[in-house]
Amino acid sequence: DSGVTQTPKHLITATGQRVTLRCSPRSGDLSVYWYQQSLDQGLQFLIQYYNGEERAKGNILERFSAQQFPDLHSELNLSSLELGDSALYFCASSPSQTGTGNTEAFFGQGTRLTVV
Amino acid sequence: GESVGLHLPTLSVQEGDNSIINCAYSNSASDYFIWYKQESGKGPQFIIDIRSNMDKRQGQRVTVLLNKTVKHLSLQIAATQPGDSAVYFCAEISSGGYQKVTFGIGTKLQVIP
């Protein structure tokens, strides 16, 4: 158990809908990262938050947004869903911003999103 | 219908042998690299990291080699065990301004008992 909790584990929804994925980082970790893992594109970094502020952005679509709350949990919002959004969405947390000191990131078990 | 998935490179290794997994990275400005292991149904798990000012780093049964000249990273696993069977990803991180993390597509390691 990595200490990172993601809910829900599975989600099935229809095209055009909006969903929210939730991540609780390990206790004390300030950084939260979101990743998408699809069958045809491997693991893609989406976005990073550090202590409530956006720190780094990857290949995140405009239809997707995220935020980190004062209690450090994070939510990833996916809207106007398309079939191609079906994927595993992982959250990871680490104590610090990557590149300084201990940069190990711990991953949650992921949320499997299926868009039908 | 049939599902179309990512065709990962696969490395099959006999139990007890050494494994070498390779990764080519793209950004010469990347200053930090990580190897992750992902077992079926689980999230990626950190194995070992290396900074760009190093060319080798050793952990327990694992060694990472970095060749910046050809932008190549390798993960060596000594005395490979059945529990090492998984998909292995490399990640390159470039700092400065907005930090960027790029993952390789992964290599599937199959250990033959």
JSON list of C-alpha atoms in Angstrom, two decimals, chain B residues 38-109:
[
{"chain": "B", "resi": 38, "resn": "GLN", "atom": "CA", "xyz": [4.38, -1.46, -12.77]},
{"chain": "B", "resi": 39, "resn": "GLU", "atom": "CA", "xyz": [2.86, -4.80, -11.90]},
{"chain": "B", "resi": 40, "resn": "SER", "atom": "CA", "xyz": [-0.43, -5.85, -13.39]},
{"chain": "B", "resi": 41, "resn": "GLY", "atom": "CA", "xyz": [-3.34, -4.01, -11.79]},
{"chain": "B", "resi": 42, "resn": "LYS", "atom": "CA", "xyz": [-1.14, -1.71, -9.74]},
{"chain": "B", "resi": 43, "resn": "GLY", "atom": "CA", "xyz": [0.25, 1.78, -9.98]},
{"chain": "B", "resi": 44, "resn": "PRO", "atom": "CA", "xyz": [3.88, 2.42, -10.98]},
{"chain": "B", "resi": 45, "resn": "GLN", "atom": "CA", "xyz": [6.39, 1.93, -8.20]},
{"chain": "B", "resi": 46, "resn": "PHE", "atom": "CA", "xyz": [9.65, 3.87, -7.89]},
{"chain": "B", "resi": 47, "resn": "ILE", "atom": "CA", "xyz": [12.76, 1.71, -8.33]},
{"chain": "B", "resi": 48, "resn": "ILE", "atom": "CA", "xyz": [15.75, 3.98, -8.67]},
{"chain": "B", "resi": 49, "resn": "ASP", "atom": "CA", "xyz": [16.66, 7.46, -9.84]},
{"chain": "B", "resi": 50, "resn": "ILE", "atom": "CA", "xyz": [19.72, 9.20, -11.22]},
{"chain": "B", "resi": 51, "resn": "ARG", "atom": "CA", "xyz": [20.68, 12.81, -11.76]},
{"chain": "B", "resi": 52, "resn": "SER", "atom": "CA", "xyz": [22.20, 14.03, -14.99]},
{"chain": "B", "resi": 53, "resn": "ASN", "atom": "CA", "xyz": [25.55, 14.75, -13.32]},
{"chain": "B", "resi": 54, "resn": "MET", "atom": "CA", "xyz": [26.00, 11.03, -12.64]},
{"chain": "B", "resi": 55, "resn": "ASP", "atom": "CA", "xyz": [26.56, 8.15, -15.03]},
{"chain": "B", "resi": 56, "resn": "LYS", "atom": "CA", "xyz": [25.86, 5.24, -12.70]},
{"chain": "B", "resi": 57, "resn": "ARG", "atom": "CA", "xyz": [23.87, 4.55, -9.58]},
{"chain": "B", "resi": 58, "resn": "GLN", "atom": "CA", "xyz": [23.41, 1.29, -7.73]},
{"chain": "B", "resi": 59, "resn": "GLY", "atom": "CA", "xyz": [20.59, 0.07, -5.57]},
{"chain": "B", "resi": 60, "resn": "GLN", "atom": "CA", "xyz": [19.68, -3.30, -4.21]},
{"chain": "B", "resi": 61, "resn": "ARG", "atom": "CA", "xyz": [20.01, -5.68, -7.18]},
{"chain": "B", "resi": 62, "resn": "VAL", "atom": "CA", "xyz": [19.47, -2.79, -9.59]},
{"chain": "B", "resi": 63, "resn": "THR", "atom": "CA", "xyz": [21.86, -0.48, -11.38]},
{"chain": "B", "resi": 64, "resn": "VAL", "atom": "CA", "xyz": [20.98, 2.47, -13.57]},
{"chain": "B", "resi": 65, "resn": "LEU", "atom": "CA", "xyz": [23.40, 3.67, -16.22]},
{"chain": "B", "resi": 66, "resn": "LEU", "atom": "CA", "xyz": [23.11, 7.03, -17.92]},
{"chain": "B", "resi": 67, "resn": "ASN", "atom": "CA", "xyz": [24.83, 7.88, -21.19]},
{"chain": "B", "resi": 68, "resn": "LYS", "atom": "CA", "xyz": [24.12, 11.51, -21.93]},
{"chain": "B", "resi": 69, "resn": "THR", "atom": "CA", "xyz": [26.12, 11.46, -25.16]},
{"chain": "B", "resi": 70, "resn": "VAL", "atom": "CA", "xyz": [23.60, 9.19, -26.84]},
{"chain": "B", "resi": 71, "resn": "LYS", "atom": "CA", "xyz": [20.66, 10.04, -24.52]},
{"chain": "B", "resi": 72, "resn": "HIS", "atom": "CA", "xyz": [20.34, 6.51, -23.29]},
{"chain": "B", "resi": 73, "resn": "LEU", "atom": "CA", "xyz": [19.33, 5.09, -19.95]},
{"chain": "B", "resi": 74, "resn": "SER", "atom": "CA", "xyz": [19.46, 1.47, -18.86]},
{"chain": "B", "resi": 75, "resn": "LEU", "atom": "CA", "xyz": [18.24, -0.52, -15.91]},
{"chain": "B", "resi": 76, "resn": "GLN", "atom": "CA", "xyz": [20.14, -3.62, -14.94]},
{"chain": "B", "resi": 77, "resn": "ILE", "atom": "CA", "xyz": [18.52, -6.16, -12.64]},
{"chain": "B", "resi": 78, "resn": "ALA", "atom": "CA", "xyz": [20.83, -8.74, -11.16]},
{"chain": "B", "resi": 79, "resn": "ALA", "atom": "CA", "xyz": [19.72, -12.33, -10.53]},
{"chain": "B", "resi": 80, "resn": "THR", "atom": "CA", "xyz": [16.25, -11.74, -11.95]},
{"chain": "B", "resi": 81, "resn": "GLN", "atom": "CA", "xyz": [13.43, -13.28, -9.96]},
{"chain": "B", "resi": 82, "resn": "PRO", "atom": "CA", "xyz": [9.83, -14.18, -10.91]},
{"chain": "B", "resi": 83, "resn": "GLY", "atom": "CA", "xyz": [8.65, -11.23, -8.79]},
{"chain": "B", "resi": 84, "resn": "ASP", "atom": "CA", "xyz": [10.51, -8.92, -11.15]},
{"chain": "B", "resi": 85, "resn": "SER", "atom": "CA", "xyz": [8.01, -9.67, -13.91]},
{"chain": "B", "resi": 86, "resn": "ALA", "atom": "CA", "xyz": [6.34, -6.34, -14.67]},
{"chain": "B", "resi": 87, "resn": "VAL", "atom": "CA", "xyz": [6.36, -3.39, -17.05]},
{"chain": "B", "resi": 88, "resn": "TYR", "atom": "CA", "xyz": [9.30, -1.05, -16.51]},
{"chain": "B", "resi": 89, "resn": "PHE", "atom": "CA", "xyz": [9.09, 2.64, -17.42]},
{"chain": "B", "resi": 90, "resn": "CYS", "atom": "CA", "xyz": [11.77, 5.27, -17.55]},
{"chain": "B", "resi": 91, "resn": "ALA", "atom": "CA", "xyz": [10.85, 8.89, -16.92]},
{"chain": "B", "resi": 92, "resn": "GLU", "atom": "CA", "xyz": [12.86, 11.99, -17.74]},
{"chain": "B", "resi": 93, "resn": "ILE", "atom": "CA", "xyz": [12.32, 15.20, -15.85]},
{"chain": "B", "resi": 94, "resn": "SER", "atom": "CA", "xyz": [13.47, 18.62, -16.93]},
{"chain": "B", "resi": 95, "resn": "SER", "atom": "CA", "xyz": [13.35, 21.44, -14.42]},
{"chain": "B", "resi": 96, "resn": "GLY", "atom": "CA", "xyz": [13.47, 25.13, -14.95]},
{"chain": "B", "resi": 97, "resn": "GLY", "atom": "CA", "xyz": [10.27, 27.08, -15.43]},
{"chain": "B", "resi": 98, "resn": "TYR", "atom": "CA", "xyz": [7.49, 24.59, -15.81]},
{"chain": "B", "resi": 99, "resn": "GLN", "atom": "CA", "xyz": [8.98, 21.21, -15.08]},
{"chain": "B", "resi": 100, "resn": "LYS", "atom": "CA", "xyz": [8.20, 18.54, -17.63]},
{"chain": "B", "resi": 101, "resn": "VAL", "atom": "CA", "xyz": [7.92, 14.80, -17.02]},
{"chain": "B", "resi": 102, "resn": "THR", "atom": "CA", "xyz": [8.03, 12.43, -19.98]},
{"chain": "B", "resi": 103, "resn": "PHE", "atom": "CA", "xyz": [7.59, 8.68, -19.70]},
{"chain": "B", "resi": 104, "resn": "GLY", "atom": "CA", "xyz": [8.85, 6.04, -22.07]},
{"chain": "B", "resi": 105, "resn": "ILE", "atom": "CA", "xyz": [6.29, 3.53, -23.36]},
{"chain": "B", "resi": 106, "resn": "GLY", "atom": "CA", "xyz": [7.66, 0.81, -21.13]},
{"chain": "B", "resi": 107, "resn": "THR", "atom": "CA", "xyz": [9.21, -2.62, -21.50]},
{"chain": "B", "resi": 108, "resn": "LYS", "atom": "CA", "xyz": [7.52, -5.76, -20.34]},
{"chain": "B", "resi": 109, "resn": "LEU", "atom": "CA", "xyz": [9.87, -8.09, -18.46]}
]
